[in-house]
Short mmCIF file of C-alpha atoms in Angstrom, two decimals:
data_model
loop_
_atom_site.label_atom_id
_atom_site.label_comp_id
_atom_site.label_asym_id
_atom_site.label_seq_id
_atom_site.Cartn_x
_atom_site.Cartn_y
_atom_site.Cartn_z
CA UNK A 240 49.59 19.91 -86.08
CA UNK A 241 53.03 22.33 -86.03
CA UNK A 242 50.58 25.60 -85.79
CA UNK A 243 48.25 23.94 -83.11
CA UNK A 244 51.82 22.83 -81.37
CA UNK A 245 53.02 26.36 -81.79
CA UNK A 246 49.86 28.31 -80.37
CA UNK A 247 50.01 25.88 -77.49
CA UNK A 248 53.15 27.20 -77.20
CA UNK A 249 52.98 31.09 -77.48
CA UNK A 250 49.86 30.64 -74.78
CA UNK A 251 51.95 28.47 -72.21
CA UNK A 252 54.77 31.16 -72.59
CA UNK A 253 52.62 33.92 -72.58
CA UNK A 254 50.60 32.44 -69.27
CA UNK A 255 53.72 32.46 -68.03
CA UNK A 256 55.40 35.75 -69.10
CA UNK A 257 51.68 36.64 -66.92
CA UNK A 258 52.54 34.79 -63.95
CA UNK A 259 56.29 36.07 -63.71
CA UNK A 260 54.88 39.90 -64.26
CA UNK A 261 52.03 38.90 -61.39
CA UNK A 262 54.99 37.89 -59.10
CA UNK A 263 57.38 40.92 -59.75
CA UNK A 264 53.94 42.90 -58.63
CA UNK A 265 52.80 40.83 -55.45
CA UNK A 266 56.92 41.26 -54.18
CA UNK A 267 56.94 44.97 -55.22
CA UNK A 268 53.54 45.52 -53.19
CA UNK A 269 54.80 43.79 -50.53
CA UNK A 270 57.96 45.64 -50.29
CA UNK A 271 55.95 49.13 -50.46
CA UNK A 272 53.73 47.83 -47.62
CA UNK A 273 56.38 46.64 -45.14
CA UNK A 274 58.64 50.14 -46.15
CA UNK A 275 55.15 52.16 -45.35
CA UNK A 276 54.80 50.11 -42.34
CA UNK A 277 57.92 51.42 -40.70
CA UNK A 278 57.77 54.91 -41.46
CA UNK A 279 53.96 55.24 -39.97
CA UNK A 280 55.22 52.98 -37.19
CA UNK A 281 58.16 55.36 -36.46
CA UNK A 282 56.84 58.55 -37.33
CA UNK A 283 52.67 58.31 -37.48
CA UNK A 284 50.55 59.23 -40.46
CA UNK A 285 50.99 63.18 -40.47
CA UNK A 286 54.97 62.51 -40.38
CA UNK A 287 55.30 60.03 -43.15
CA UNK A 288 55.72 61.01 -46.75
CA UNK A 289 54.90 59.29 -49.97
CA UNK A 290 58.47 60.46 -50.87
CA UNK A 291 60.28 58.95 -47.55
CA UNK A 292 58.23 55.76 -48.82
CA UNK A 293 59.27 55.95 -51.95
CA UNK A 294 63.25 55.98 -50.74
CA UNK A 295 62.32 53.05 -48.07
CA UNK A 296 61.07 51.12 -50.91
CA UNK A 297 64.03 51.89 -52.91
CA UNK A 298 61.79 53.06 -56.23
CA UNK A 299 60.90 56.28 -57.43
CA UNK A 300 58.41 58.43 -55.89
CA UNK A 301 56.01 57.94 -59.63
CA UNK A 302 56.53 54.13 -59.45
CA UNK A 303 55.28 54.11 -55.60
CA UNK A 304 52.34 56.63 -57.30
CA UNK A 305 51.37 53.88 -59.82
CA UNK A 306 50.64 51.07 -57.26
CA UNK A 307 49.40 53.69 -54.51
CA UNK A 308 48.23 56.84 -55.95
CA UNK A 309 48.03 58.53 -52.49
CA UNK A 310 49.04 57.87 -48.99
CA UNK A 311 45.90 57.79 -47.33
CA UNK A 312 45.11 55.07 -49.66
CA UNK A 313 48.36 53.21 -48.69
CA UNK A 314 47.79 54.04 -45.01
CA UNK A 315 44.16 52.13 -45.19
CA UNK A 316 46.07 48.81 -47.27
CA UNK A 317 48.72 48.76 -44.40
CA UNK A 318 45.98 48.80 -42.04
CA UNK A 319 43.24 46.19 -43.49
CA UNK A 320 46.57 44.08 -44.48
CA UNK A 321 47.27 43.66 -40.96
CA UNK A 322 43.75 43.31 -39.47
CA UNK A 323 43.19 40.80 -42.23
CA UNK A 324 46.25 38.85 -41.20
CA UNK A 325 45.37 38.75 -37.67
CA UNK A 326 41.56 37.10 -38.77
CA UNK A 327 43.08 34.71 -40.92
CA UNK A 328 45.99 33.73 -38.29
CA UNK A 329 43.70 33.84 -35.19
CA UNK A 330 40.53 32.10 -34.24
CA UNK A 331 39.48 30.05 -31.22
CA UNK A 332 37.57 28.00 -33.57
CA UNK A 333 38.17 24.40 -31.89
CA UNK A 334 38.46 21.43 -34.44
CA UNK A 335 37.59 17.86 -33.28
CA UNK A 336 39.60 16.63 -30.09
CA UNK A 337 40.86 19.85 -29.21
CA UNK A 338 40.76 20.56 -25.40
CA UNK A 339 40.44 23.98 -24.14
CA UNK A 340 44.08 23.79 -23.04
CA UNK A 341 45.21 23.32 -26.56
CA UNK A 342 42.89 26.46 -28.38
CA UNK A 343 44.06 28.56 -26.12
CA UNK A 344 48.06 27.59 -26.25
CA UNK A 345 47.84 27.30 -30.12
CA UNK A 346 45.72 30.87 -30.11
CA UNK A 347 48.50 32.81 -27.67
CA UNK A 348 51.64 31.31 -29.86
CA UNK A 349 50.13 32.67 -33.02
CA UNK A 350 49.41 35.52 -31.62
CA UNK A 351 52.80 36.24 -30.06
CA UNK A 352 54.43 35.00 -33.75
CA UNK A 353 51.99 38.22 -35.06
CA UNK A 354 53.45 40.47 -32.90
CA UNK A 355 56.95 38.98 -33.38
CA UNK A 356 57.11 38.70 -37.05
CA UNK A 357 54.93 42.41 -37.81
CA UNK A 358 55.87 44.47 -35.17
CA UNK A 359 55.39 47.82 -37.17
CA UNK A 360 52.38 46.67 -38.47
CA UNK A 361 50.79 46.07 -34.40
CA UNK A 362 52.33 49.50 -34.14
CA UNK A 363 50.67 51.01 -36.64
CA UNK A 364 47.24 49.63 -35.84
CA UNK A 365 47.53 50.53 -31.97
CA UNK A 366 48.60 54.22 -33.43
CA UNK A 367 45.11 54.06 -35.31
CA UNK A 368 42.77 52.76 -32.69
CA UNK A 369 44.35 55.15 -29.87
CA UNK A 370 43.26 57.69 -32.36
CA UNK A 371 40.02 56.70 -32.15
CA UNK A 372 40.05 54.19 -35.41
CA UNK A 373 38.34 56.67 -38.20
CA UNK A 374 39.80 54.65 -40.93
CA UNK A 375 39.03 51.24 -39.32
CA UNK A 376 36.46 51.54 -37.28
CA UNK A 377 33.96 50.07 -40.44
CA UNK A 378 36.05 47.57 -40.81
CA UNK A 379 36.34 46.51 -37.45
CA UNK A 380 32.43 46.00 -37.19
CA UNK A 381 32.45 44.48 -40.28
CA UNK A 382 35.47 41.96 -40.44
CA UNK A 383 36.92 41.52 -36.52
CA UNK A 384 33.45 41.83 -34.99
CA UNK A 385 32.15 38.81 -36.05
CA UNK A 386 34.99 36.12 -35.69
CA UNK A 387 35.14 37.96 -32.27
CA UNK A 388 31.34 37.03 -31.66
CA UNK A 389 32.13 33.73 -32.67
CA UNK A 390 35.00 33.05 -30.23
CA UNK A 391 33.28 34.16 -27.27
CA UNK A 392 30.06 31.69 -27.70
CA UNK A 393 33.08 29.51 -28.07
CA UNK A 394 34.12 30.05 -24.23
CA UNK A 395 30.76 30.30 -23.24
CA UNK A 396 30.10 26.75 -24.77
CA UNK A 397 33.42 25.38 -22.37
CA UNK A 398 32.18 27.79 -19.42
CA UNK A 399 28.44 25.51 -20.03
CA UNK A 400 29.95 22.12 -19.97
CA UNK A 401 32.27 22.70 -17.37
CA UNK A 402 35.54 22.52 -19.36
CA UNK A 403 37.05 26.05 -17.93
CA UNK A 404 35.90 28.25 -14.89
CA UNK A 405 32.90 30.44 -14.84
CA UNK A 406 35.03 33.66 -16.51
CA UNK A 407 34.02 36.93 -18.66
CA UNK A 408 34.91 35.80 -22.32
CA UNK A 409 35.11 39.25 -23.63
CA UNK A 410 37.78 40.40 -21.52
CA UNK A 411 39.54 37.07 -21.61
CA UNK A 412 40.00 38.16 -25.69
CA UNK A 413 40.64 41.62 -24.23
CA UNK A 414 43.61 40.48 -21.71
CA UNK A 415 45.33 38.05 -23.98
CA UNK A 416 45.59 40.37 -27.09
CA UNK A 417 47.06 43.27 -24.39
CA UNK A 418 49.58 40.45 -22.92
CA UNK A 419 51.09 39.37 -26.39
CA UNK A 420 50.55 42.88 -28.07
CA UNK A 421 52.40 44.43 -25.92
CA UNK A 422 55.86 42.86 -27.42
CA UNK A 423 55.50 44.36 -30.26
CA UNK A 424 54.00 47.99 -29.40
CA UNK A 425 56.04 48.26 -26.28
CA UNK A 426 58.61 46.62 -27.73
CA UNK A 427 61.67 49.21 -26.45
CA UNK A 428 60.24 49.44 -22.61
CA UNK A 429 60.84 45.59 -22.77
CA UNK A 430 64.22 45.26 -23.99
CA UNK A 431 65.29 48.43 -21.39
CA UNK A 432 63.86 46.67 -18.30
CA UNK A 433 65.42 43.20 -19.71
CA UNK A 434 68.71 44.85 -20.57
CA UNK A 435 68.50 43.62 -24.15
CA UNK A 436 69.28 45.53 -27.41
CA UNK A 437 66.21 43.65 -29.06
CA UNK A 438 64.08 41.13 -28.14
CA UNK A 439 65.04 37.41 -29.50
CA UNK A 440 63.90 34.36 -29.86
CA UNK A 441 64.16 33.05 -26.40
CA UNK A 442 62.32 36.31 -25.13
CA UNK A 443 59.27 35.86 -27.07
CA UNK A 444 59.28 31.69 -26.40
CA UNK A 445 59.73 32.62 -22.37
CA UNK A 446 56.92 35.41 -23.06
CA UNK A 447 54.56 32.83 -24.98
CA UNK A 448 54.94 30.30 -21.84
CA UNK A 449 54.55 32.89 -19.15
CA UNK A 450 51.40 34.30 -21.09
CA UNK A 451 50.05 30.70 -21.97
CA UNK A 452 50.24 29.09 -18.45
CA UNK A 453 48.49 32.49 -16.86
CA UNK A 454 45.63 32.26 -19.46
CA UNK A 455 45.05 28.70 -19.18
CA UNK A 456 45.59 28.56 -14.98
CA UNK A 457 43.18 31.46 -14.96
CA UNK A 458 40.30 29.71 -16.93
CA UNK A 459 41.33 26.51 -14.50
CA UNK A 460 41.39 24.85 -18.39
CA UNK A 461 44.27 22.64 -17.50
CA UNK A 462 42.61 21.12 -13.85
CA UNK A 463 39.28 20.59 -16.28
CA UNK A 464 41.04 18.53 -19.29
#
C-alpha cells in the first residue's frame, strides 16, 4: 500500500512539476509574441531584429533562439496568432433568437475590443497584406476564406426573408472591418484630430456606437426586427 501511495505520489507531483514547466512556456511565448509584435508594428519586418526582440522580451538573444529559431519563423506565429484570434473572436454565426440587430452589434464590439486590446498585432497584419500578403496569403484562403463564405450566406439568408435591406454582403464585411480597424492601424491620426494623447475607453465605446448604429441603419436591420 505505502509504495502504491508513494508512486501515486511522485506521478501527481511530477504531472504537476509538467504543468508548472508548460505554464512558464505558454507566458514566455506569449511575452516573445507581444515584444515581436511591437517592434514589426513600429519598425516592419526588414527593421526588426531577433536581437531588439530578444531585449523587448527581456531574455537573451539564445533563449529567444530556442523557442523561435529565426525571425521569419516568429514573423509567420505573430501573424497566424492574430488571424487565428480574429476567427475564433468573430463570426456572424447567429444562435437561436438572435435578430439581425443583435449579430451585428455583438460582431462590431468584438471587433472594436480586437483592435483595442491588439493594436500592434492589426498593425502588423495591415503591414503584411499592403505588402501584398506572401506569408499569409495561404492562410487566408485556407482559414479566413471560409468563415468569410459562411457569414455572407448568413446576410443573404436575412436579405431572403426580409430581415435587413437588399445590400452587397461582401462589402458590408469589407466596410465594417475598415470602420473598427482603423482604431488600431490609424490609431495616431485619431488621437491628433481628437486632441488626445491615446485613445481610451470612452473613445473606443463612442466609436463602437457610432460604427454599430451606421451598420445596422444601413442594412435597415433595426426598422425590420
Amino acid at each position: 500500500m505505502y509504495f502504491l501511495f508513494k508512486a501515486d505520489w511522485i506521478l501527481v507531483e511530477k504531472k504537476a512539476k509538467r504543468t508548472k514547466q508548460s505554464i512558464n512556456r505558454e507566458e514566455l511565448e506569449s511575452r516573445i509574441l507581444r515584444s515581436a509584435e511591437v517592434l514589426f508594428a513600429e519598425k516592419g519586418y526588414s527593421g526588426s531584429s531577433m536581437e531588439a526582440i530578444a531585449v523587448t522580451a527581456n531574455i537573451s538573444k539564445q533563449n529567444l533562439i530556442y523557442y523561435f529559431p529565426n525571425k521569419e519563423l516568429l514573423y509567420k506565429r505573430v501573424l497566424k496568432e492574430m488571424l487565428d484570434i480574429w476567427i475564433e473572436k468573430l463570426s456572424f454565426l447567429e444562435t437561436q433568437g438572435d435578430t439581425p440587430e443583435a449579430v451585428i452589434r455583438r460582431y462590431v464590439r468584438e471587433k472594436m475590443q480586437l483592435s483595442r486590446m491588439y493594436p500592434n498585432g492589426s498593425k502588423v497584419f495591415a503591414h503584411e497584406i499592403i505588402s501584398g500578403a506572401p506569408v499569409l496569403k495561404e492562410y487566408l484562403i485556407s482559414h479566413l476564406k471560409p468563415q468569410f463564405d459562411r457569414d455572407v450566406m448568413l446576410v443573404k439568408s436575412w436579405i431572403n426573408k426580409g430581415l435587413v435591406d437588399d445590400i452587397d454582403p461582401e462589402h458590408l464585411f469589407f466596410t465594417i472591418w475598415a470602420a473598427t480597424q482603423t482604431y488600431a492601424d490609424f490609431s495616431v491620426q485619431m488621437e491628433v484630430l481628437l486632441g488626445k494623447h491615446r485613445l481610451d475607453e470612452d473613445d473606443f465605446e463612442r466609436a463602437e456606437l457610432a460604427v454599430t448604429d451606421f451598420v445596422v441603419r444601413a442594412l435597415g436591420a433595426e426598422k425590420n426586427n
